[in-house]
Coordinates of C-alpha atoms in Angstrom, one line a residue:
M5 CA 0.2 0.1 -0.1
V6 CA 3.2 2.0 0.6
G7 CA 3.7 2.2 -3.1
F8 CA 0.6 3.8 -4.2
F9 CA 0.5 6.5 -1.5
R10 CA 2.5 9.7 -2.6
S11 CA 2.6 12.3 0.4
G12 CA 2.2 16.0 -0.2
N13 CA 5.0 16.7 2.0
L14 CA 8.3 17.1 0.5
A15 CA 10.8 15.7 3.4
S16 CA 8.4 12.4 3.6
R17 CA 9.0 12.0 -0.5
V18 CA 12.8 12.7 0.1
F19 CA 12.3 9.7 2.7
D20 CA 10.2 7.5 0.6
R21 CA 13.0 7.9 -2.6
Q22 CA 15.5 6.6 0.0
F23 CA 13.8 3.4 0.8
L24 CA 11.3 2.6 -1.9
S25 CA 12.7 1.2 -5.1
P26 CA 10.4 2.0 -8.1
R27 CA 9.4 -1.1 -10.7
P28 CA 12.2 -1.7 -13.4
G29 CA 12.2 0.8 -16.1
A30 CA 10.1 3.6 -14.0
T31 CA 13.1 5.5 -12.3
V32 CA 12.7 8.4 -14.4
N33 CA 8.9 8.8 -14.4
T34 CA 9.6 8.6 -10.1
V35 CA 11.6 11.0 -10.6
R36 CA 9.7 13.3 -12.2
Q37 CA 6.9 12.8 -10.0
F38 CA 9.0 14.0 -7.4
Y39 CA 8.1 17.7 -8.9
E40 CA 4.3 17.4 -7.4
N41 CA 6.1 19.0 -4.3
L42 CA 8.8 21.0 -5.9
V43 CA 6.9 23.6 -7.6
P44 CA 8.3 27.4 -8.1
S45 CA 7.0 28.9 -4.6
Y46 CA 8.0 32.6 -5.3
T47 CA 8.2 35.5 -7.5
I48 CA 9.9 38.6 -7.9
Y49 CA 8.1 41.1 -10.3
D50 CA 9.7 43.4 -12.4
I51 CA 13.4 42.3 -11.8
N52 CA 16.2 44.6 -12.7
C53 CA 17.8 42.9 -15.5
P54 CA 19.3 43.8 -19.3
D55 CA 17.0 44.9 -22.2
Y56 CA 17.6 41.7 -23.8
S57 CA 15.8 39.2 -25.7
F58 CA 15.9 36.3 -23.5
R59 CA 15.2 33.0 -26.2
K60 CA 15.7 29.7 -24.3
F61 CA 17.3 27.3 -21.8
T62 CA 19.7 24.9 -23.7
D63 CA 18.5 21.5 -23.4
D64 CA 21.3 20.6 -20.6
G65 CA 19.6 23.2 -18.5
K66 CA 23.2 25.0 -18.1
Y67 CA 23.0 28.3 -20.4
L68 CA 20.3 30.4 -21.3
V69 CA 20.8 32.2 -24.3
A70 CA 19.7 35.7 -25.2
F71 CA 19.9 38.2 -27.9
S72 CA 20.6 42.0 -27.9
R73 CA 17.6 44.2 -29.1
N74 CA 18.9 44.9 -32.1
H75 CA 19.9 40.9 -32.9
Q76 CA 23.6 41.8 -33.4
D77 CA 24.9 40.3 -30.0
L78 CA 24.6 36.8 -28.4
I79 CA 24.4 36.7 -24.8
V80 CA 25.0 33.5 -22.9
Y81 CA 24.2 32.9 -19.3
R82 CA 24.8 30.3 -16.6
P83 CA 22.1 29.7 -14.0
I84 CA 23.2 30.2 -10.8
W85 CA 20.5 30.3 -7.2
L86 CA 19.8 33.0 -5.1
T87 CA 21.8 32.6 -1.6
F88 CA 21.8 34.1 1.3
S89 CA 21.7 33.7 5.3
C90 CA 19.9 35.0 8.1
H91 CA 20.3 34.6 12.0
E92 CA 17.1 33.0 12.7
E93 CA 14.6 31.1 10.0
C94 CA 14.8 32.3 6.7
D95 CA 11.5 31.6 5.6
S96 CA 10.0 34.7 8.1
H97 CA 12.8 37.1 6.7
D98 CA 12.4 39.1 3.4
L99 CA 14.6 38.9 0.5
P100 CA 17.7 40.8 0.3
A101 CA 18.0 43.7 -1.6
N102 CA 20.2 42.1 -4.3
A103 CA 17.9 39.6 -5.0
E104 CA 16.0 42.2 -7.2
R105 CA 18.7 41.7 -9.7
F106 CA 18.7 39.4 -12.5
D107 CA 22.7 38.8 -12.0
S108 CA 21.6 37.5 -8.8
F109 CA 20.4 34.6 -10.5
F110 CA 22.3 34.3 -13.7
K111 CA 25.9 34.9 -14.5
Q112 CA 26.7 36.3 -18.1
L113 CA 29.6 34.0 -19.3
Y114 CA 30.4 36.0 -22.7
S115 CA 28.5 38.4 -25.4
I116 CA 29.8 37.9 -28.8
S117 CA 29.3 40.6 -31.3
L118 CA 27.4 38.7 -34.6
A119 CA 28.4 40.1 -37.8
S120 CA 29.9 43.2 -36.4
S121 CA 32.0 43.9 -39.8
N122 CA 29.5 42.8 -42.3
E123 CA 31.0 39.3 -42.5
Y124 CA 29.1 36.6 -43.6
I125 CA 27.6 34.3 -41.1
C126 CA 26.6 31.7 -43.3
S127 CA 25.6 30.7 -46.9
L128 CA 22.5 29.1 -47.8
V129 CA 23.4 26.4 -51.4
E130 CA 20.2 25.5 -53.4
V131 CA 20.5 21.7 -53.5
R132 CA 16.8 20.8 -55.2
R133 CA 13.9 23.1 -56.7
I134 CA 10.5 21.2 -56.8
G135 CA 7.6 22.9 -58.6
A136 CA 7.9 23.2 -62.4
F137 CA 10.2 20.4 -62.3
C138 CA 10.6 17.7 -60.1
R139 CA 13.7 16.0 -60.9
E140 CA 17.3 17.9 -61.7
D141 CA 17.3 16.8 -65.4
D142 CA 13.3 17.5 -66.2
E143 CA 14.2 20.4 -68.0
L144 CA 16.8 19.4 -70.1
F145 CA 14.6 16.4 -71.1
L146 CA 11.9 18.9 -72.1
Y147 CA 14.2 20.9 -74.3
S148 CA 15.5 17.9 -76.0
H149 CA 12.6 17.1 -76.9
G150 CA 11.3 20.1 -78.5
Q151 CA 8.4 20.5 -75.6
A152 CA 9.5 23.7 -74.1
E153 CA 8.5 26.3 -76.3
Q154 CA 7.2 30.0 -75.2
G155 CA 3.6 29.6 -74.3
S156 CA 3.3 26.2 -73.5
S157 CA 0.6 25.1 -71.5
F158 CA 2.4 22.4 -69.6
L159 CA 1.2 22.1 -65.8
P160 CA 4.0 22.2 -63.1
G161 CA 5.2 18.6 -62.6
I162 CA 4.4 18.9 -58.9
K163 CA 0.7 19.5 -59.9
Q164 CA 0.9 16.8 -62.6
R165 CA 1.8 14.4 -59.6
L166 CA -1.1 15.3 -57.8
L167 CA -3.2 15.5 -60.6
S168 CA -1.8 11.9 -61.5
F169 CA -2.7 10.6 -57.8
I170 CA -6.0 11.8 -57.8
F171 CA -7.1 10.1 -60.8
R172 CA -5.8 7.0 -59.8
K173 CA -7.3 7.0 -56.6
T174 CA -10.6 8.1 -58.1
W175 CA -10.2 5.2 -60.6
N176 CA -9.7 2.4 -58.1
E177 CA -12.5 3.2 -55.7
E178 CA -15.0 2.3 -58.6
P179 CA -14.6 -1.5 -59.2
D180 CA -17.0 -1.9 -61.6
Q181 CA -15.8 -1.2 -65.4
A182 CA -19.1 0.3 -66.4
L183 CA -19.9 3.0 -63.6
R184 CA -16.1 3.8 -63.5
V185 CA -16.2 6.1 -66.0
Q186 CA -19.3 8.3 -64.8
H187 CA -17.4 7.9 -61.4
L188 CA -14.7 9.6 -63.1
K189 CA -16.5 12.4 -64.4
K190 CA -18.3 13.3 -60.9
K191 CA -15.1 13.0 -58.9
F192 CA -12.5 14.1 -61.0
Y193 CA -13.2 15.8 -64.3
F194 CA -15.6 17.9 -62.4
H195 CA -13.9 19.2 -60.2
F196 CA -10.1 19.0 -62.2
Q197 CA -9.8 22.8 -62.7
D198 CA -10.5 23.4 -59.0
Y199 CA -7.1 20.8 -58.5
V200 CA -5.1 22.8 -61.2
D201 CA -6.0 26.2 -59.5
L202 CA -4.2 24.7 -56.5
I203 CA -1.2 26.4 -54.9
I204 CA 1.3 25.1 -52.0
W205 CA 0.5 27.1 -48.9
K206 CA 3.1 25.6 -46.4
V207 CA 6.1 22.5 -46.8
Q208 CA 7.1 20.6 -43.9
F209 CA 9.8 18.0 -43.5
L210 CA 8.8 14.7 -42.3
D211 CA 12.5 13.0 -42.8
R212 CA 15.0 13.2 -45.3
H213 CA 13.1 11.9 -48.1
H214 CA 9.6 13.1 -47.3
L215 CA 7.5 16.4 -47.6
F216 CA 4.4 17.1 -46.2
I217 CA 2.7 19.4 -48.4
K218 CA -0.6 21.6 -47.9
F219 CA -2.4 23.0 -50.8
G220 CA -5.2 25.2 -51.2
S221 CA -6.6 27.7 -53.0
V222 CA -5.3 31.2 -53.8
D223 CA -8.0 33.2 -51.9
G224 CA -7.8 30.5 -48.7
G225 CA -3.9 31.3 -48.6
V226 CA -4.7 35.1 -47.7
T227 CA -7.5 35.0 -45.2
R228 CA -7.4 34.7 -41.5
S229 CA -9.8 31.7 -40.9
T230 CA -7.8 28.6 -43.0
D231 CA -9.6 26.1 -41.1
Q232 CA -13.0 27.0 -42.9
N233 CA -11.3 27.0 -46.6
L234 CA -11.0 23.6 -48.4
A235 CA -7.3 22.0 -48.2
F236 CA -5.3 19.0 -49.5
F237 CA -2.4 17.3 -47.6
A238 CA -0.1 15.6 -49.4
V239 CA 3.1 13.3 -48.6
Y240 CA 5.4 13.9 -51.3
N241 CA 8.5 11.3 -52.0
M242 CA 11.5 13.6 -53.4
E243 CA 13.6 10.5 -54.3
T244 CA 11.0 8.8 -56.3
T245 CA 8.8 12.7 -57.4
E246 CA 5.6 10.8 -56.1
I247 CA 2.8 11.6 -54.1
V248 CA 2.7 8.9 -51.6
S249 CA -0.7 9.9 -49.8
L250 CA -3.1 12.6 -49.9
Y251 CA -6.1 13.8 -47.9
Q252 CA -8.6 16.8 -46.9
N253 CA -8.4 18.7 -44.3
S254 CA -11.6 17.1 -43.2
S255 CA -10.4 13.9 -43.3
E256 CA -10.8 11.4 -40.0
E257 CA -7.9 9.3 -41.3
L258 CA -5.8 12.1 -41.3
Y259 CA -7.2 13.0 -37.8
S260 CA -6.4 9.6 -36.5
L261 CA -3.0 9.6 -37.6
F262 CA -2.3 13.4 -36.0
E263 CA -4.0 11.8 -32.9
H264 CA -1.9 9.0 -32.8
Y265 CA 1.5 9.6 -34.3
Y266 CA 1.4 13.4 -33.2
D267 CA 5.4 13.6 -32.7
H268 CA 6.1 12.7 -36.4
F269 CA 4.0 16.0 -37.2
H270 CA 6.0 17.9 -34.6
A271 CA 9.3 16.1 -34.4
N272 CA 11.4 16.9 -31.4
P273 CA 15.1 16.6 -30.4
Q274 CA 15.7 12.8 -29.1
N275 CA 19.2 13.6 -27.9
S276 CA 18.7 14.7 -24.6
L277 CA 16.9 12.9 -21.9
H278 CA 14.5 15.5 -20.8
E279 CA 13.3 16.0 -24.1
K280 CA 12.1 12.4 -24.6
F281 CA 9.3 13.5 -22.1
I282 CA 7.9 16.3 -23.6
S283 CA 4.0 15.5 -23.4
S284 CA 1.9 15.3 -26.3
H285 CA -1.3 13.1 -27.1
S286 CA 0.7 10.5 -28.8
N287 CA 2.4 9.5 -25.9
S288 CA 0.3 10.7 -22.9
V289 CA -3.3 9.3 -22.3
H290 CA -3.5 12.2 -20.2
A291 CA -3.0 14.6 -23.0
L292 CA -4.8 12.4 -25.2
D293 CA -8.0 12.5 -22.8
Q294 CA -8.0 15.9 -22.8
L295 CA -7.9 16.2 -26.6
R296 CA -10.8 13.9 -26.7
T297 CA -12.8 15.7 -24.2
I298 CA -12.5 18.9 -26.1
K299 CA -13.5 17.0 -29.5
N300 CA -16.6 15.3 -28.1
K301 CA -18.0 19.3 -26.7
A302 CA -17.7 20.4 -30.4
S303 CA -20.7 21.0 -31.9
S304 CA -19.4 19.6 -35.5
S305 CA -16.8 17.0 -35.6
S306 CA -15.8 17.8 -39.2
Q307 CA -15.4 21.5 -37.9
F308 CA -13.3 20.2 -35.4
V309 CA -11.1 18.2 -37.5
K310 CA -10.4 21.0 -39.9
K311 CA -9.8 23.4 -36.8
M312 CA -7.1 20.9 -35.9
M313 CA -5.5 20.7 -39.2
A314 CA -5.9 24.4 -39.7
S315 CA -2.3 24.1 -37.9
L316 CA -0.5 21.9 -40.2
P317 CA 1.7 21.8 -41.3
Y318 CA 4.0 22.8 -37.9
T319 CA 6.6 25.5 -38.6
C320 CA 10.1 25.1 -36.4
Q321 CA 9.1 25.5 -33.2
S322 CA 11.0 24.7 -29.8
Q323 CA 9.3 22.9 -26.9
S324 CA 10.4 23.0 -23.1
P325 CA 11.0 20.0 -21.3
S326 CA 10.3 21.1 -17.9
P327 CA 8.3 19.1 -15.8
Y328 CA 5.8 21.3 -15.2
F329 CA 4.3 20.9 -18.7
D330 CA 3.8 17.2 -18.1
L331 CA 0.2 16.6 -18.3
S332 CA 0.4 13.3 -16.4
I333 CA 1.5 15.4 -13.3
F334 CA 0.0 18.6 -14.2
R335 CA -3.1 20.1 -15.6
Y336 CA -3.2 23.8 -17.1
D337 CA -4.9 26.1 -19.5
E338 CA -3.1 25.4 -22.7
K339 CA -4.5 28.6 -24.2
L340 CA -2.6 30.8 -21.6
I341 CA 0.5 28.6 -21.4
S342 CA 2.1 25.2 -22.7
A343 CA 5.4 23.6 -23.8
I344 CA 5.5 25.2 -26.7
D345 CA 7.7 28.5 -27.1
R346 CA 5.8 31.3 -28.2
H347 CA 4.2 34.7 -27.7
R348 CA 0.4 34.3 -26.4
H349 CA -1.9 37.3 -25.2
C350 CA -1.6 38.1 -21.8
T351 CA -3.9 37.7 -18.9
E352 CA -4.9 39.5 -16.1
H353 CA -5.2 36.2 -13.6
P354 CA -2.7 34.0 -12.7
I355 CA -1.7 31.1 -14.6
K356 CA -3.1 28.0 -12.6
F357 CA -0.9 24.5 -12.2
I358 CA -3.3 21.9 -10.9
S359 CA -2.3 18.1 -9.8
V360 CA -3.6 15.8 -11.6
R361 CA -3.5 13.3 -8.6
Q362 CA -5.4 15.8 -6.6
P363 CA -7.6 17.9 -9.0
N364 CA -9.0 20.3 -6.5
V365 CA -5.3 21.6 -5.3
V366 CA -3.4 24.2 -7.0
K367 CA 0.5 23.4 -7.0
F368 CA 1.4 27.0 -8.4
K369 CA 0.7 30.1 -10.1
I370 CA 2.3 32.3 -12.6
K371 CA 1.7 35.6 -13.2
P372 CA 3.2 37.7 -16.0
G373 CA 3.4 41.1 -15.5
S374 CA 3.4 44.1 -12.9
D375 CA 2.3 42.3 -9.4
S376 CA -0.2 45.4 -9.4
G377 CA -1.7 44.2 -12.6
A378 CA -2.1 46.3 -16.0
S379 CA -2.0 50.4 -15.8
D380 CA -4.0 50.4 -19.2
S381 CA -6.5 47.2 -19.8
R382 CA -6.7 48.5 -23.8
A383 CA -3.1 48.2 -24.1
K384 CA -1.9 45.2 -26.3
R385 CA 0.0 42.5 -24.2
I386 CA 2.0 39.6 -25.3
S387 CA 3.6 37.1 -22.9
S388 CA 6.3 34.5 -23.0
F389 CA 7.6 31.8 -20.7
L390 CA 11.0 30.0 -20.1
F391 CA 11.0 27.3 -18.1
H392 CA 14.2 25.8 -16.4
P393 CA 14.6 22.4 -18.3
Y394 CA 14.8 20.6 -14.4
F395 CA 15.0 23.3 -11.6
P396 CA 11.7 25.1 -10.5
L397 CA 12.7 28.2 -12.2
A398 CA 10.9 30.3 -15.1
L399 CA 11.0 33.3 -16.3
S400 CA 8.0 35.3 -17.4
I401 CA 8.7 37.9 -20.3
Q402 CA 5.5 40.4 -20.8
Q403 CA 6.1 43.1 -23.6
T404 CA 3.4 45.8 -24.2
Y405 CA 3.6 48.5 -27.0
M406 CA 5.8 51.6 -26.4
Q407 CA 6.5 50.1 -22.5
P408 CA 9.5 48.7 -21.4
T409 CA 9.5 44.8 -21.2
V410 CA 8.4 43.1 -17.6
V411 CA 10.7 40.2 -16.7
N412 CA 9.5 38.3 -13.5
I413 CA 11.5 35.4 -12.1
H414 CA 9.2 32.2 -10.4
F415 CA 11.8 29.9 -8.4
R416 CA 11.4 28.1 -5.1
R417 CA 12.3 29.8 -2.1

């Protein structure tokens, strides 16, 4: 029975960890569950720090990377811990004056100027161009056969691959030879011009050989509500120059793949121990249950699928491996904060991190901005969060138009 009970007392958890052995292969999970008791408990608001753009903690947690506002300098810090001593119990005393300073938590290691003398930092070499031609010798082949004349109406190579795949897929859908022509007229030729007018909206690498391409109409690419427009997702093999599969943005089959193989759509580096524990609905039953709950509440399943598919293909984003984003340990509002590193609209109220094991217990709160709240509620404010991979340490950064940036430090006192 002792193995199923997890105390809410930190000292008791440390004592249990000394005497209780986890199941084979579950050591890391046991360590991460320890963060239920080891949470940020104190916030220093509007800390005195340099006017830099703080980007992220490195995967090993040893460094904090920042850039100058003009992006001409790279600054690297090493996280340290605020230390002070008292004659009596420290919890009853206020923090010392130097706690308000950024250098009490981070030590600057170096600052490097980037391209200070207009030198090249790097150069990009075009290896392959996919569009009008799919192979390197396609253009040479057309010229050698006298087909590449001025004013020719040849479709681009990628569009020919797309039309060919749709034709063959439609052809195989109807086994009856007598009805196959009518089926082609209804499903393919009737929409032929719509297929021809499709353009590439977005592309993502799935691996070194496959591209995940989103096709859509010209009008749909410039509207804000892209989930309302018809779009197609294609998996393209660059080596064979073939379309491997094709789905509409309302396809339940594509959504099922997205639900069960999310990590393949949003590839994360696996060279770090901490990066392997980024929660998603393909590796966490808690995240999957949360996603399915949202889907069940949706008024229309088709519209929900379109809304979820609107974010595909994903842009390159970094994700925090912090245990405080582990959905098997904590629950939080993903509209306000998540492991994905991006700017979000700031909220007036603190963001709550609730225990999964005890649904009515708020373990800690994160509040960006000043302690007194916003002086002008009409001003547009955005916030971002940087969580350390394993320390109970986080930065919240609030930016307001025409106002100085507010940086808060959240840590365990």
